[in-house]
Amino acid sequence: MFGLLVIIAIIVIIALAVAVYQKSTNAICMSRRRLEGKTVIVTGGTAGMGLHIATDLAHRGARVIIACPFKDEGTNARKQIIHETHNVNVSFKLLDLASLKSVRQFAADILETEDRLDILLNNAGVSASGDIPTADGMNIVMQVNYYGTFLLTLLLLPLLKKTGKPGESSRIITTTSVIHMVGMVNIHNLDKMNYWNKTNYWDKTRIYGNSKICLVLFANELTKRLKNSHVVINNVDPGAVGTRIFDSINMVYGTILRVACLLFFKTPWQGAQTALHAALDRKAGEVSGAYFKNCKISSAVKRAYCDKTAKALWEESVRLVKLTAEEVDQCFKSL
Ligand SMILES: *[C@@H]1O[C@H](CO)[C@@H](O)[C@H](O)[C@H]1NC(C)=O
Ligand SMILES: *[C@@H]1O[C@H](CO)[C@@H](O)[C@H](O)[C@H]1NC(C)=O
């Protein structure tokens, strides 16, 4: 009994120390850049951190396209952003990253209707919903967080390429997570990672971590493939943010985690700051393949920089999202 109390006390002390550290290092995006004439897409820009990001960018005068799979949430968010910012140039479009078909439809619509794309914020994600397979036969967490984002980014590249200019690259910013540290990509067994569906808490966290380390590997591989273009891709680690993302774990855990994050770590507004920094800061637009944390360049775990893994993952991803070689070539041509 006494031992247990000591352990609890130690945990509380560590938690408080972490909280004080986190709260005191929470950085804020200081950029005063305006975005008139620019177009941005924020996936998941209809709630939580994404809504704060979209609202900030609308304040700066951008044309803002928010996307999510829920019509009501989307139309309400659009109204709210317009109401708050008086920028009427805000659209909502349906996008379900868990469906390859939906991603293709969304991208085709954007390529057809938009003249430019300055910033693509891959902010949408689901947490540890675990072992649910999608209609495309992938693990839902892997597909929403990684494969769907991979496909969307590639399909929008021609417009990003058309928009990026010397001295002002167009930017792809992808939200990853500190949990990428538990992620592990085994290039000899990518299938196992993809279909990993044993149910228990650690495994679910692991799937989430896998999806996030894949995003870092993707950014590194795409950076190489975009050399000599005016498109950059960077990752942001928002820190532990209290949003509804945890609800998909389970209501009780989700609520506890959310409240813990709000108390100890970041609010959604605070969580949005690093993505805004990567989207707006002049110097942040001059790097690619960087990992931002607290509005500064930091780094992911070492194995996220393995060229061989990144290349193998790229090839497997192209196959799984069913892109043909010709389509991949098209993605790298400017519109
Ligand atoms: C909306 O934004 C686009 C891109 O920034 C711009 O070209 C267009 O003029 C804006 N439209 C309105 C109605 O403000
Ligand atoms: C996991 O999913 C795969 C394919 O989605 C299925 O074939 C397999 O039976 C599942 N395994 C378990 C343990 O549920």
Coordinates of C-alpha atoms and ligand atoms in Angstrom, one line a residue:
M1 CA 0.0 0.0 0.0
F2 CA 2.8 2.4 1.0
G3 CA 4.7 1.4 -2.1
L4 CA 1.8 2.2 -4.3
L5 CA 1.4 5.7 -2.8
V6 CA 5.1 6.4 -3.4
I7 CA 4.7 5.3 -7.0
I8 CA 1.6 7.5 -7.4
A9 CA 3.4 10.5 -5.8
I10 CA 6.4 10.0 -8.2
I11 CA 4.1 9.9 -11.2
V12 CA 2.3 13.1 -10.1
I13 CA 5.6 14.9 -9.5
I14 CA 6.9 13.8 -13.0
A15 CA 3.6 14.9 -14.6
L16 CA 3.8 18.3 -12.9
A17 CA 7.4 18.8 -14.0
V18 CA 6.5 17.9 -17.5
A19 CA 3.5 20.2 -17.4
V20 CA 5.5 23.2 -16.1
Y21 CA 8.1 22.5 -18.8
Q22 CA 5.5 22.2 -21.6
K23 CA 3.5 25.2 -20.6
S24 CA 6.6 27.4 -20.3
T25 CA 7.9 26.3 -23.7
N26 CA 4.6 26.7 -25.6
A27 CA 5.6 28.9 -28.5
I28 CA 3.4 31.2 -30.5
C29 CA 3.5 31.9 -34.2
M30 CA 4.7 35.5 -34.5
S31 CA 4.3 35.9 -38.2
R32 CA 2.4 39.0 -39.4
R33 CA 2.3 37.8 -43.0
R34 CA -0.9 38.6 -44.9
L35 CA -2.3 36.1 -47.4
E36 CA -4.5 38.1 -49.8
G37 CA -4.6 36.4 -53.2
K38 CA -3.4 33.1 -51.7
T39 CA -5.3 29.8 -51.5
V40 CA -5.0 27.3 -48.7
I41 CA -6.5 24.0 -47.9
V42 CA -6.9 22.7 -44.4
T43 CA -7.9 19.1 -44.0
G44 CA -9.8 18.6 -40.8
G45 CA -10.2 22.4 -40.8
T46 CA -13.6 22.1 -39.3
A47 CA -12.9 21.3 -35.7
G48 CA -10.2 21.4 -33.0
M49 CA -6.7 22.5 -34.0
G50 CA -7.7 22.6 -37.7
L51 CA -10.4 25.1 -37.1
H52 CA -8.0 27.4 -35.3
I53 CA -5.5 27.1 -38.2
A54 CA -8.2 27.8 -40.8
T55 CA -9.6 30.8 -38.9
D56 CA -6.2 32.3 -38.5
L57 CA -5.4 32.0 -42.2
A58 CA -8.8 33.4 -43.1
H59 CA -8.0 36.4 -40.8
R60 CA -5.0 37.0 -42.9
G61 CA -7.1 37.3 -46.1
A62 CA -6.5 33.9 -47.7
R63 CA -9.0 31.9 -49.7
V64 CA -9.5 29.0 -47.3
I65 CA -10.9 25.6 -48.2
I66 CA -11.7 23.4 -45.3
A67 CA -12.4 19.7 -45.7
C68 CA -13.8 16.9 -43.7
P69 CA -16.2 14.0 -44.1
F70 CA -19.1 15.5 -42.1
K71 CA -21.4 17.9 -43.9
D72 CA -22.9 19.6 -40.8
E73 CA -19.6 20.1 -39.1
G74 CA -18.2 21.5 -42.3
T75 CA -21.0 24.0 -43.0
N76 CA -21.1 25.2 -39.4
A77 CA -17.4 25.7 -39.3
R78 CA -17.5 27.7 -42.6
K79 CA -20.2 29.9 -41.1
Q80 CA -18.2 30.4 -37.9
I81 CA -15.0 31.3 -39.8
I82 CA -16.8 33.8 -42.0
H83 CA -18.6 35.3 -39.0
E84 CA -15.4 35.6 -37.0
T85 CA -13.1 36.9 -39.7
H86 CA -15.5 38.7 -42.2
N87 CA -13.6 36.9 -44.9
V88 CA -16.3 35.4 -47.1
N89 CA -13.8 33.5 -49.3
V90 CA -14.1 30.3 -47.3
S91 CA -15.4 27.0 -48.8
F92 CA -16.2 23.7 -47.3
K93 CA -15.7 20.5 -49.3
L94 CA -16.4 17.0 -48.4
L95 CA -13.3 14.8 -48.1
D96 CA -13.1 11.4 -46.5
L97 CA -9.5 10.4 -46.2
A98 CA -10.6 6.9 -45.4
S99 CA -11.7 6.5 -49.0
L100 CA -9.4 6.5 -52.0
K101 CA -12.4 7.4 -54.1
S102 CA -13.3 10.4 -52.0
V103 CA -9.6 11.6 -52.1
R104 CA -9.5 11.4 -55.8
Q105 CA -12.9 13.2 -56.2
F106 CA -11.8 16.0 -53.9
A107 CA -8.4 16.4 -55.7
A108 CA -10.0 16.4 -59.1
D109 CA -12.5 19.0 -58.0
I110 CA -9.7 21.2 -56.6
L111 CA -7.6 20.9 -59.7
E112 CA -10.5 21.8 -61.8
T113 CA -11.9 24.7 -59.8
E114 CA -8.9 26.4 -58.2
D115 CA -6.3 28.5 -60.0
R116 CA -3.6 28.1 -57.3
L117 CA -2.7 26.4 -54.1
D118 CA -0.2 28.1 -51.9
I119 CA -0.5 26.0 -48.7
L120 CA -1.8 22.5 -48.1
L121 CA -2.2 21.8 -44.5
N122 CA -2.6 18.0 -43.9
N123 CA -4.0 18.4 -40.5
A124 CA -6.7 15.8 -40.4
G125 CA -6.2 12.6 -38.4
V126 CA -7.8 10.0 -36.3
S127 CA -6.2 8.6 -33.2
A128 CA -6.2 5.1 -32.0
S129 CA -9.5 3.8 -33.3
G130 CA -7.6 0.5 -33.8
D131 CA -8.7 -2.4 -35.9
I132 CA -11.4 -1.2 -38.2
P133 CA -10.7 -2.0 -41.8
T134 CA -11.8 0.5 -44.5
A135 CA -13.7 -0.2 -47.7
D136 CA -10.3 -0.1 -49.4
G137 CA -9.1 -2.9 -47.2
M138 CA -6.7 -0.8 -45.1
N139 CA -6.5 -0.2 -41.4
I140 CA -8.5 3.0 -40.8
V141 CA -5.8 4.8 -38.8
M142 CA -3.2 4.1 -41.4
Q143 CA -5.5 5.1 -44.3
V144 CA -6.8 8.4 -42.8
N145 CA -3.5 9.6 -41.3
Y146 CA -1.1 8.3 -43.9
Y147 CA -2.2 6.6 -47.1
G148 CA -5.1 9.1 -47.7
T149 CA -2.8 12.0 -47.0
F150 CA -0.1 10.5 -49.2
L151 CA -2.6 10.2 -52.1
L152 CA -4.1 13.6 -51.6
T153 CA -0.7 15.3 -51.5
L154 CA 0.5 13.6 -54.7
L155 CA -2.7 14.4 -56.6
L156 CA -2.5 18.1 -55.6
L157 CA 1.2 18.5 -56.5
P158 CA 0.6 19.8 -60.0
L159 CA -1.3 22.8 -58.6
L160 CA 1.2 23.3 -55.8
K161 CA 4.0 23.2 -58.5
K162 CA 2.2 25.7 -60.7
T163 CA 1.8 28.1 -57.7
G164 CA 5.3 27.9 -56.2
K165 CA 7.7 30.5 -57.4
P166 CA 11.4 31.2 -56.8
G167 CA 11.7 32.8 -53.4
E168 CA 8.1 31.9 -52.5
S169 CA 7.6 28.1 -52.5
S170 CA 4.2 26.6 -52.1
R171 CA 4.1 24.7 -48.9
I172 CA 2.8 21.3 -47.7
I173 CA 2.6 21.1 -43.9
T174 CA 1.7 17.8 -42.4
T175 CA 0.7 17.2 -38.8
T176 CA 2.6 14.4 -37.2
S177 CA 2.9 13.6 -33.5
V178 CA 5.4 12.9 -30.8
I179 CA 3.8 9.4 -30.8
H180 CA 5.7 8.7 -34.1
M181 CA 8.4 7.6 -31.6
V182 CA 6.6 4.4 -31.0
G183 CA 6.2 3.8 -34.7
M184 CA 8.3 1.3 -36.5
V185 CA 8.3 0.6 -40.2
N186 CA 9.5 -2.8 -41.2
I187 CA 10.1 -2.7 -44.9
H188 CA 10.0 -6.5 -45.1
N189 CA 6.6 -6.6 -43.6
L190 CA 4.7 -3.5 -44.6
D191 CA 1.6 -5.6 -44.9
K192 CA 1.7 -6.7 -41.3
M193 CA 1.9 -3.0 -40.3
N194 CA -1.0 -2.2 -42.5
Y195 CA -3.4 -4.9 -41.4
W196 CA -2.2 -5.0 -37.8
N197 CA -5.5 -5.5 -36.1
K198 CA -5.0 -7.2 -32.8
T199 CA -7.0 -5.3 -30.2
N200 CA -5.4 -3.9 -27.2
Y201 CA -4.4 -0.4 -26.1
W202 CA -0.8 -0.6 -26.8
D203 CA -1.3 -2.0 -30.3
K204 CA -3.7 0.8 -31.1
T205 CA -1.2 3.4 -30.0
R206 CA 1.4 1.6 -32.1
I207 CA -0.8 1.8 -35.2
Y208 CA -1.1 5.5 -34.6
G209 CA 2.6 5.8 -34.1
N210 CA 3.2 3.9 -37.3
S211 CA 0.9 6.2 -39.3
K212 CA 2.8 9.2 -37.9
I213 CA 6.3 7.9 -38.6
C214 CA 5.2 7.1 -42.1
L215 CA 4.3 10.7 -42.6
V216 CA 7.8 11.8 -41.6
L217 CA 9.4 9.2 -43.9
F218 CA 7.0 10.4 -46.7
A219 CA 8.1 14.1 -46.2
N220 CA 11.7 13.1 -46.4
E221 CA 11.2 11.0 -49.6
L222 CA 9.0 13.7 -51.2
T223 CA 11.6 16.4 -50.4
K224 CA 14.1 14.4 -52.4
R225 CA 11.7 14.0 -55.3
L226 CA 10.8 17.7 -55.2
K227 CA 14.4 18.9 -55.4
N228 CA 14.8 21.9 -57.8
S229 CA 11.0 22.6 -57.6
H230 CA 9.4 25.4 -55.6
V231 CA 7.4 23.2 -53.4
V232 CA 8.4 22.3 -49.8
I233 CA 7.0 19.8 -47.4
N234 CA 7.5 20.0 -43.6
N235 CA 6.2 18.1 -40.6
V236 CA 4.8 19.7 -37.5
D237 CA 4.5 18.2 -34.1
P238 CA 1.8 20.1 -32.3
G239 CA 2.6 18.6 -28.9
A240 CA -0.1 17.0 -26.8
V241 CA -3.3 18.8 -27.6
G242 CA -6.6 18.4 -26.0
T243 CA -9.0 17.8 -28.9
R244 CA -11.7 15.3 -29.6
I245 CA -9.2 13.1 -31.5
F246 CA -8.9 11.1 -28.3
D247 CA -12.6 10.3 -28.3
S248 CA -12.1 7.6 -30.9
I249 CA -10.0 5.6 -28.4
N250 CA -13.0 5.3 -26.1
M251 CA -15.1 7.8 -24.3
V252 CA -13.6 7.3 -20.9
Y253 CA -10.0 7.2 -21.9
G254 CA -10.7 9.9 -24.4
T255 CA -12.1 12.3 -21.9
I256 CA -9.4 11.6 -19.3
L257 CA -6.7 12.2 -22.0
R258 CA -8.3 15.3 -23.3
V259 CA -8.7 16.9 -19.9
A260 CA -5.1 15.9 -19.0
C261 CA -3.9 17.5 -22.2
L262 CA -5.9 20.7 -21.6
L263 CA -4.5 21.0 -18.1
F264 CA -0.9 19.9 -18.7
F265 CA -0.2 20.4 -22.3
K266 CA -1.8 22.5 -25.1
T267 CA -5.2 23.9 -26.0
P268 CA -6.2 23.5 -29.7
W269 CA -5.2 27.2 -30.2
Q270 CA -1.8 26.6 -28.8
G271 CA -1.5 23.4 -30.8
A272 CA -2.2 25.3 -34.0
Q273 CA 0.8 27.6 -33.5
T274 CA 3.5 25.4 -34.9
A275 CA 1.5 24.6 -38.0
L276 CA 0.9 28.3 -38.5
H277 CA 4.6 29.0 -38.1
A278 CA 5.5 26.4 -40.7
A279 CA 2.8 27.8 -43.0
L280 CA 3.7 31.5 -42.6
D281 CA 7.3 32.1 -41.4
R282 CA 9.6 33.2 -44.2
K283 CA 12.5 31.0 -43.2
A284 CA 10.2 28.0 -42.7
G285 CA 9.3 28.2 -46.3
E286 CA 12.9 27.8 -47.3
V287 CA 13.4 24.4 -45.8
S288 CA 11.9 21.0 -46.7
G289 CA 11.8 17.8 -44.9
A290 CA 12.1 19.6 -41.6
Y291 CA 10.3 18.6 -38.4
F292 CA 8.9 21.6 -36.5
K293 CA 8.1 21.6 -32.8
N294 CA 7.2 24.6 -30.7
C295 CA 7.7 26.8 -33.7
K296 CA 11.3 25.7 -34.1
I297 CA 13.1 23.1 -36.2
S298 CA 13.5 20.0 -34.2
S299 CA 13.9 16.4 -35.3
A300 CA 12.1 13.1 -35.4
V301 CA 13.6 9.8 -34.2
K302 CA 16.6 8.7 -36.1
R303 CA 14.9 5.8 -37.9
A304 CA 12.5 8.3 -39.6
Y305 CA 15.5 9.4 -41.7
C306 CA 16.3 6.0 -43.2
D307 CA 16.5 6.6 -46.9
K308 CA 16.0 2.9 -47.7
T309 CA 12.9 2.6 -45.6
A310 CA 11.5 5.8 -47.0
K311 CA 11.9 4.6 -50.6
A312 CA 10.4 1.2 -49.9
L313 CA 7.5 2.8 -48.1
W314 CA 7.0 5.1 -51.0
E315 CA 6.8 2.2 -53.5
E316 CA 4.4 0.3 -51.2
S317 CA 2.2 3.4 -50.7
V318 CA 2.0 4.0 -54.5
R319 CA 0.8 0.4 -54.9
L320 CA -1.7 0.5 -52.0
V321 CA -3.3 3.8 -53.1
K322 CA -3.5 2.3 -56.6
L323 CA -1.6 5.0 -58.5
T324 CA -0.3 3.9 -61.8
A325 CA 3.3 4.8 -62.9
E326 CA 1.8 7.2 -65.5
E327 CA -0.3 8.9 -62.8
V328 CA 2.8 9.3 -60.5
D329 CA 4.6 11.0 -63.5
Q330 CA 1.6 13.3 -63.9
C331 CA 1.7 14.3 -60.3
F332 CA 5.2 15.7 -60.7
K333 CA 4.3 17.8 -63.7
S334 CA 3.1 21.4 -63.2
L335 CA -0.4 22.1 -64.4
Ligands
LIG1 C1 -10.9 34.5 -53.2 O1 -9.5 34.2 -53.1 C2 -8.9 34.0 -54.4 C3 -7.5 33.5 -54.1 O2 -6.9 34.2 -53.1 C4 -8.9 35.4 -55.1 O3 -8.2 35.2 -56.3 C5 -10.3 35.8 -55.2 O4 -10.3 37.1 -55.8 C6 -11.0 35.8 -53.9 N1 -12.4 36.1 -54.1 C7 -13.1 36.9 -53.3 C8 -14.6 37.1 -53.6 O5 -12.6 37.6 -52.5
LIG2 C1 -7.0 -8.7 -39.5 O1 -7.5 -8.2 -40.8 C2 -7.2 -9.0 -41.9 C3 -7.6 -8.2 -43.1 O2 -8.3 -7.0 -42.9 C4 -8.0 -10.3 -41.7 O3 -7.8 -11.1 -42.8 C5 -7.6 -11.0 -40.4 O4 -8.3 -12.1 -40.2 C6 -7.7 -10.0 -39.2 N1 -7.1 -10.6 -38.1 C7 -7.6 -10.6 -36.9 C8 -6.8 -11.3 -35.8 O5 -8.7 -10.2 -36.7

